Coordinates of C-alpha atoms and ligand atoms in Angstrom, one line a residue:
M1 CA 42.0 106.3 218.4
G2 CA 39.8 104.0 216.4
N3 CA 42.1 103.0 213.6
T4 CA 45.4 103.0 215.5
T5 CA 47.0 100.1 217.3
E6 CA 48.8 101.3 220.4
T7 CA 50.5 99.3 223.1
T8 CA 53.0 100.6 225.7
N9 CA 55.7 101.3 223.2
Q10 CA 54.2 100.4 219.8
I11 CA 52.3 102.7 217.5
K12 CA 51.0 101.4 214.1
V13 CA 49.4 103.5 211.4
K14 CA 48.4 102.8 207.8
W15 CA 48.0 105.4 205.0
R16 CA 47.1 105.2 201.3
C17 CA 48.4 107.9 199.0
P18 CA 47.6 108.3 195.3
S19 CA 50.0 109.2 192.5
N20 CA 49.5 112.3 190.5
I21 CA 50.1 113.4 186.9
A22 CA 51.5 116.9 186.2
I23 CA 49.7 119.1 183.7
V24 CA 52.4 121.9 184.1
K25 CA 55.6 120.1 184.8
Y26 CA 58.2 120.4 187.6
W27 CA 61.5 120.0 185.9
G28 CA 64.6 121.6 187.5
K29 CA 65.3 122.1 191.2
K30 CA 67.6 124.0 193.5
G31 CA 68.7 124.0 197.2
I32 CA 66.8 121.5 199.3
Q33 CA 64.1 120.3 196.9
I34 CA 63.0 123.8 195.9
P35 CA 61.4 123.7 192.4
C36 CA 62.7 126.1 189.7
N37 CA 59.1 126.7 188.6
S38 CA 55.6 126.2 189.8
S39 CA 53.7 123.1 188.6
L40 CA 50.1 121.9 188.7
S41 CA 48.8 118.3 188.7
L42 CA 45.8 116.1 188.8
T43 CA 45.7 113.7 191.7
L44 CA 44.8 110.1 190.7
S45 CA 42.7 107.5 192.4
N46 CA 43.5 103.9 191.4
S47 CA 47.3 104.3 191.2
Y48 CA 48.4 104.5 194.9
T49 CA 50.9 103.3 197.5
E50 CA 49.9 101.9 200.9
V51 CA 52.3 102.3 203.8
E52 CA 52.0 100.6 207.1
A53 CA 54.5 102.0 209.6
T54 CA 55.1 100.6 213.1
L55 CA 57.1 102.3 215.7
H56 CA 58.8 99.8 218.1
E57 CA 61.8 99.3 220.2
K58 CA 65.3 99.7 218.8
T59 CA 67.4 96.6 218.3
T60 CA 70.6 98.2 217.0
L61 CA 72.6 101.4 217.7
E62 CA 71.8 102.8 214.3
S63 CA 70.9 106.5 214.5
V64 CA 67.8 105.7 212.4
E65 CA 66.7 102.1 212.5
L66 CA 64.4 101.4 209.6
N67 CA 63.3 98.0 208.1
Y68 CA 61.7 98.8 204.8
Y69 CA 59.7 96.1 203.1
F70 CA 58.2 96.5 199.6
E71 CA 55.5 94.0 198.6
G72 CA 56.6 91.7 201.4
E73 CA 60.3 91.7 200.7
L74 CA 63.1 93.7 202.4
N75 CA 64.1 96.4 200.0
E76 CA 67.5 97.7 201.0
K77 CA 68.0 100.1 198.1
F78 CA 64.9 102.2 198.6
G79 CA 65.1 101.6 202.3
K80 CA 68.4 103.3 202.4
R81 CA 67.0 106.3 200.6
V82 CA 64.1 106.5 203.1
A83 CA 66.4 106.1 206.1
D84 CA 68.6 108.9 204.8
Y85 CA 65.5 111.1 204.3
L86 CA 64.4 110.3 207.9
A87 CA 67.8 111.0 209.3
D88 CA 67.9 114.4 207.5
N89 CA 64.6 115.3 209.0
I90 CA 65.1 113.8 212.5
E91 CA 63.8 117.0 214.2
V92 CA 60.4 116.3 212.6
F93 CA 60.5 112.7 213.6
P94 CA 62.3 112.9 217.0
Y95 CA 60.8 109.6 218.2
L96 CA 63.4 107.9 215.8
R97 CA 66.1 108.8 218.3
M98 CA 64.6 106.3 220.8
G99 CA 62.5 104.0 218.6
A100 CA 62.8 101.9 215.4
V101 CA 60.4 101.8 212.5
T102 CA 59.2 99.0 210.3
I103 CA 57.5 100.1 207.0
H104 CA 55.5 97.7 204.8
S105 CA 54.8 99.4 201.5
S106 CA 52.9 98.2 198.4
N107 CA 51.6 99.7 195.2
S108 CA 48.2 99.2 193.5
F109 CA 49.9 99.2 190.1
P110 CA 52.2 96.5 188.9
H111 CA 55.9 97.1 189.8
S112 CA 56.9 96.9 186.1
A113 CA 54.1 99.3 185.0
G114 CA 56.6 102.1 184.5
I115 CA 54.5 104.4 186.6
A116 CA 56.5 106.8 188.7
S117 CA 56.0 105.5 192.2
S118 CA 58.1 108.0 194.2
A119 CA 55.2 110.5 194.4
S120 CA 52.8 108.1 196.0
A121 CA 55.5 106.3 198.0
F122 CA 56.9 109.4 199.6
G123 CA 53.4 110.8 200.1
A124 CA 52.3 107.8 202.0
I125 CA 55.6 107.6 204.0
A126 CA 55.4 111.3 205.0
L127 CA 51.8 110.9 206.1
A128 CA 52.5 107.8 208.2
M129 CA 55.6 109.1 209.8
L130 CA 54.1 112.5 210.6
D131 CA 50.9 110.8 211.9
I132 CA 53.1 109.0 214.5
A133 CA 54.7 112.3 215.5
Y134 CA 51.2 113.9 215.9
Q135 CA 50.0 111.0 218.0
L136 CA 52.9 111.2 220.3
E137 CA 52.3 114.9 220.7
E138 CA 48.5 114.3 221.0
K139 CA 47.7 116.6 218.1
E140 CA 44.7 116.5 215.7
L141 CA 45.1 115.7 212.1
D142 CA 44.0 119.1 211.0
D143 CA 44.7 121.3 207.9
D144 CA 48.1 122.0 209.3
F145 CA 48.9 118.3 209.4
Y146 CA 48.3 118.0 205.7
R147 CA 50.3 121.1 204.9
R148 CA 53.2 119.7 206.9
A149 CA 52.8 116.3 205.3
S150 CA 53.0 117.9 201.9
E151 CA 56.2 119.7 203.0
M152 CA 57.7 116.4 204.3
A153 CA 56.6 114.5 201.1
R154 CA 58.4 117.2 199.0
L155 CA 61.6 116.6 200.9
G156 CA 61.4 112.9 199.8
S157 CA 60.4 113.5 196.2
G158 CA 59.3 116.9 194.8
S159 CA 56.2 115.8 192.9
A160 CA 55.0 113.8 196.1
C161 CA 53.9 117.1 197.8
R162 CA 51.1 117.5 195.3
S163 CA 49.7 114.0 196.0
I164 CA 48.6 115.0 199.5
F165 CA 45.7 117.0 198.1
P166 CA 42.6 115.9 196.2
S167 CA 41.7 116.8 192.6
Y168 CA 44.1 119.5 191.4
A169 CA 47.2 120.7 193.4
L170 CA 49.7 123.5 192.8
W171 CA 53.3 123.6 194.0
G172 CA 55.9 126.4 193.7
Q173 CA 56.0 130.0 194.4
N174 CA 54.2 132.1 191.8
D175 CA 53.9 135.9 191.7
A176 CA 50.3 135.6 190.2
I177 CA 49.1 133.2 192.9
E178 CA 48.9 134.4 196.5
D179 CA 49.0 131.2 198.5
A180 CA 51.5 129.3 196.3
S181 CA 54.6 128.1 198.0
D182 CA 57.9 126.4 197.3
D183 CA 57.6 124.5 200.5
Y184 CA 54.4 122.6 200.1
A185 CA 51.5 122.2 197.6
V186 CA 48.0 123.7 197.9
E187 CA 44.7 122.5 196.5
V188 CA 43.3 124.3 193.6
T189 CA 39.6 124.6 194.7
Q190 CA 37.9 126.6 191.9
I191 CA 37.2 123.8 189.3
H192 CA 34.6 124.0 186.6
P193 CA 32.3 121.0 186.3
I194 CA 33.9 119.9 183.0
F195 CA 37.2 119.3 184.7
K196 CA 35.6 117.4 187.6
D197 CA 36.3 113.6 187.7
M198 CA 38.8 114.0 184.9
R199 CA 39.8 110.7 183.4
D200 CA 43.4 109.5 182.8
A201 CA 44.1 106.4 180.8
I202 CA 47.7 105.4 181.2
L203 CA 49.2 103.6 178.2
I204 CA 52.2 101.5 179.2
I205 CA 54.3 101.6 176.2
E206 CA 57.5 100.3 177.9
D207 CA 57.8 98.7 181.3
E208 CA 61.6 98.7 181.6
P209 CA 63.4 101.0 184.1
K210 CA 64.3 104.4 182.6
K211 CA 67.8 104.9 181.2
V212 CA 68.1 108.3 182.9
S213 CA 66.6 109.0 186.3
S214 CA 64.5 112.1 187.1
T215 CA 67.2 113.1 189.6
I216 CA 69.7 113.3 186.8
G217 CA 67.1 114.9 184.5
H218 CA 66.4 117.7 187.0
S219 CA 70.2 118.3 187.5
L220 CA 70.6 118.8 183.7
M221 CA 68.4 121.9 183.9
N222 CA 71.2 123.6 186.0
D223 CA 73.2 124.5 182.9
H224 CA 70.5 124.0 180.3
P225 CA 70.7 126.6 177.5
F226 CA 66.9 127.3 177.6
A227 CA 66.4 127.0 181.4
A228 CA 65.5 130.6 182.1
Q229 CA 62.8 130.8 179.3
R230 CA 61.5 127.4 180.4
F231 CA 61.0 128.4 184.1
T232 CA 59.3 131.7 183.0
Q233 CA 57.0 129.8 180.6
A234 CA 56.0 127.2 183.3
N235 CA 55.2 129.9 185.9
K236 CA 53.0 131.8 183.3
R237 CA 51.3 128.6 182.3
T238 CA 50.6 127.6 185.9
A239 CA 48.9 130.9 186.6
E240 CA 46.9 130.6 183.3
L241 CA 45.9 127.0 184.1
V242 CA 44.4 128.1 187.4
D243 CA 42.0 130.4 185.5
I244 CA 41.4 127.8 182.7
L245 CA 40.3 125.2 185.4
A246 CA 37.9 127.7 187.0
E247 CA 36.4 128.9 183.7
G248 CA 36.1 125.5 182.0
D249 CA 38.2 126.5 179.0
V250 CA 38.8 123.0 177.5
D251 CA 40.7 124.1 174.4
S252 CA 43.2 126.1 176.4
F253 CA 43.6 123.2 178.8
I254 CA 44.4 120.9 175.9
H255 CA 46.9 123.3 174.5
I256 CA 48.9 123.8 177.7
C257 CA 48.7 120.1 178.6
E258 CA 50.1 118.8 175.3
S259 CA 52.7 121.6 174.9
E260 CA 53.9 120.9 178.5
A261 CA 54.5 117.2 177.7
L262 CA 56.4 118.0 174.5
T263 CA 58.4 120.8 176.2
L264 CA 59.4 118.5 179.0
H265 CA 60.8 116.0 176.5
A266 CA 62.3 118.8 174.4
M267 CA 64.2 119.9 177.5
M268 CA 65.7 116.4 177.8
M269 CA 66.6 116.4 174.1
T270 CA 68.2 119.8 174.2
S271 CA 70.2 119.5 177.5
T272 CA 74.0 119.5 177.2
D273 CA 74.0 115.8 177.9
Y274 CA 71.0 115.1 175.7
Y275 CA 68.9 112.0 175.9
L276 CA 65.6 110.6 174.6
L277 CA 62.9 108.8 176.5
V278 CA 60.1 108.6 174.0
K279 CA 59.7 105.4 172.0
P280 CA 58.1 104.9 168.5
G281 CA 54.9 103.8 170.3
T282 CA 54.8 107.1 172.2
I283 CA 54.8 109.1 168.9
T284 CA 52.2 106.8 167.2
A285 CA 49.9 107.2 170.2
I286 CA 50.3 111.0 170.3
E287 CA 49.5 111.3 166.6
K288 CA 46.4 109.0 166.8
I289 CA 45.1 111.0 169.8
M290 CA 45.5 114.3 167.9
Q291 CA 43.8 112.9 164.9
F292 CA 40.9 111.4 166.9
R293 CA 40.3 114.7 168.6
L294 CA 40.2 116.5 165.2
E295 CA 38.0 114.1 163.5
N296 CA 35.5 113.5 166.3
M297 CA 35.5 116.8 168.1
V298 CA 36.2 115.0 171.4
P299 CA 38.2 117.0 173.9
V300 CA 40.9 114.4 174.6
C301 CA 44.6 115.1 175.0
F302 CA 47.9 113.5 176.0
T303 CA 50.6 114.2 178.5
L304 CA 53.8 112.4 179.4
D305 CA 55.9 112.1 182.5
A306 CA 59.6 111.5 182.4
G307 CA 59.3 108.3 180.4
P308 CA 57.7 106.8 177.2
N309 CA 54.2 106.1 178.7
V310 CA 51.3 108.2 177.5
H311 CA 48.6 109.6 179.8
I312 CA 45.4 110.3 177.9
L313 CA 43.2 112.9 179.7
Y314 CA 39.5 113.4 179.0
P315 CA 36.5 114.8 180.7
D316 CA 34.2 112.2 182.4
K317 CA 31.4 112.7 180.0
Y318 CA 33.5 111.5 177.1
Q319 CA 34.6 108.3 178.8
E320 CA 32.8 105.9 176.5
A321 CA 33.9 107.5 173.3
V322 CA 37.6 107.7 174.4
E323 CA 37.7 104.3 175.9
D324 CA 36.3 102.7 172.7
F325 CA 39.0 104.6 170.7
I326 CA 41.7 103.3 173.1
N327 CA 40.5 99.8 172.9
D328 CA 40.0 99.8 169.1
E329 CA 42.8 102.0 167.7
L330 CA 45.6 102.0 170.3
K331 CA 45.6 98.4 171.4
D332 CA 48.6 97.4 169.2
I333 CA 50.7 100.2 170.7
Y334 CA 50.5 99.6 174.4
K335 CA 51.5 96.7 176.6
K336 CA 49.0 97.5 179.2
V337 CA 46.4 100.2 179.9
I338 CA 45.4 101.5 183.4
F339 CA 42.2 103.4 183.5
D340 CA 42.4 106.0 186.3
H341 CA 40.7 109.2 187.2
E342 CA 40.7 112.2 189.5
G343 CA 41.1 111.2 193.1
Q344 CA 40.1 112.5 196.5
G345 CA 43.5 112.5 198.0
P346 CA 45.1 110.3 200.7
Q347 CA 43.2 108.2 203.2
K348 CA 44.1 106.9 206.6
L349 CA 43.2 103.2 206.7
S350 CA 42.2 101.1 209.6
I351 CA 44.5 98.2 210.5
Ligands
DP6_1 C1 58.5 114.8 185.0 O1 59.3 114.4 191.7 O2 60.2 112.4 190.5 O3 57.2 113.8 186.7 O4 62.1 115.6 193.3 O5 63.9 114.3 192.2 O6 62.1 113.1 193.3 P1 62.5 114.3 192.6 O7 61.7 114.3 191.1 P2 60.3 113.8 190.8 O8 60.1 114.6 189.3 C2 59.0 114.5 188.6 C3 59.1 115.1 187.3 C4 57.9 115.0 186.4 C5 57.1 116.2 186.3 C6 56.2 116.4 187.5 O9 55.7 115.5 188.2 O10 55.9 117.6 187.8

């Protein structure tokens, strides 16, 4: 194999996996990482994690022996989460019974950027670890490999399963969409040209760690007073968005995208243990984006993940107009801006 280093008992692989931004949000889960509603996201390009995984001889009696390095330094906290994940899925990675793994992970975006990194990290980890399993079984990296990698990524972090596919990916069972599954994501392939190479400018409003983790946020949906309506709404919107993407209906895209962002945060604000993640800068940016759209007839909109940072989405052909607006009118609001765009999915790298 051209891009794999193999000695008698050592296999080394390297994968790059991008992050993604949800248009319809996954918020609420049950059982073993089963989403309470379907979601649909845009896969990014410049925001990614690279993982180099090496299988080698064990030096301890640990059931799973993992050395996890992040940006060159041993990271015991995240390493423990990854080791637990590997132990829970040992039947998929049976080589861990006999061998140890060293993972070197790094992100393209600054650590303090406030970008959710678990999607790209677990995407890359799942791809690398499954690639090793496939090599040992002498199997091809075919469509089934990516489907299984998506399933394994989901078990690490729900949103990670969507990062395995290019452009637009959908995750979660949906009565209106035949091949949708709770287990893995699928690519949404019917995309109108206006939504191709969609741009995402990520405004970093705040770069401190979140007060409330996504894990806690998801759990607050368990006894949320509006949970049932929310899950029904998200499923309906996911199905609508599939048609909107195929038809090129930009106005409906904007409507769903912005309402989803506000609904996600409304869920946080209305849960029994309520909390707030938006900051004054988030609100100012949102208002300016809406005003700019209205005054200039430019189809640009915002979305949010579980934090204060603002993602600005716009079709490729409006790149110049929107970037001028961001640089001129939003510059006092953000600490940093990362210009990203639709990506082609994960990549196996040579070592
Ligand atoms: C708001 O995938 O980070 O970004 O499954 O607990 O790892 P875990 O949660 P995570 O949740 C992401 C939530 C979101 C919306 C989304 O990406 O769909």
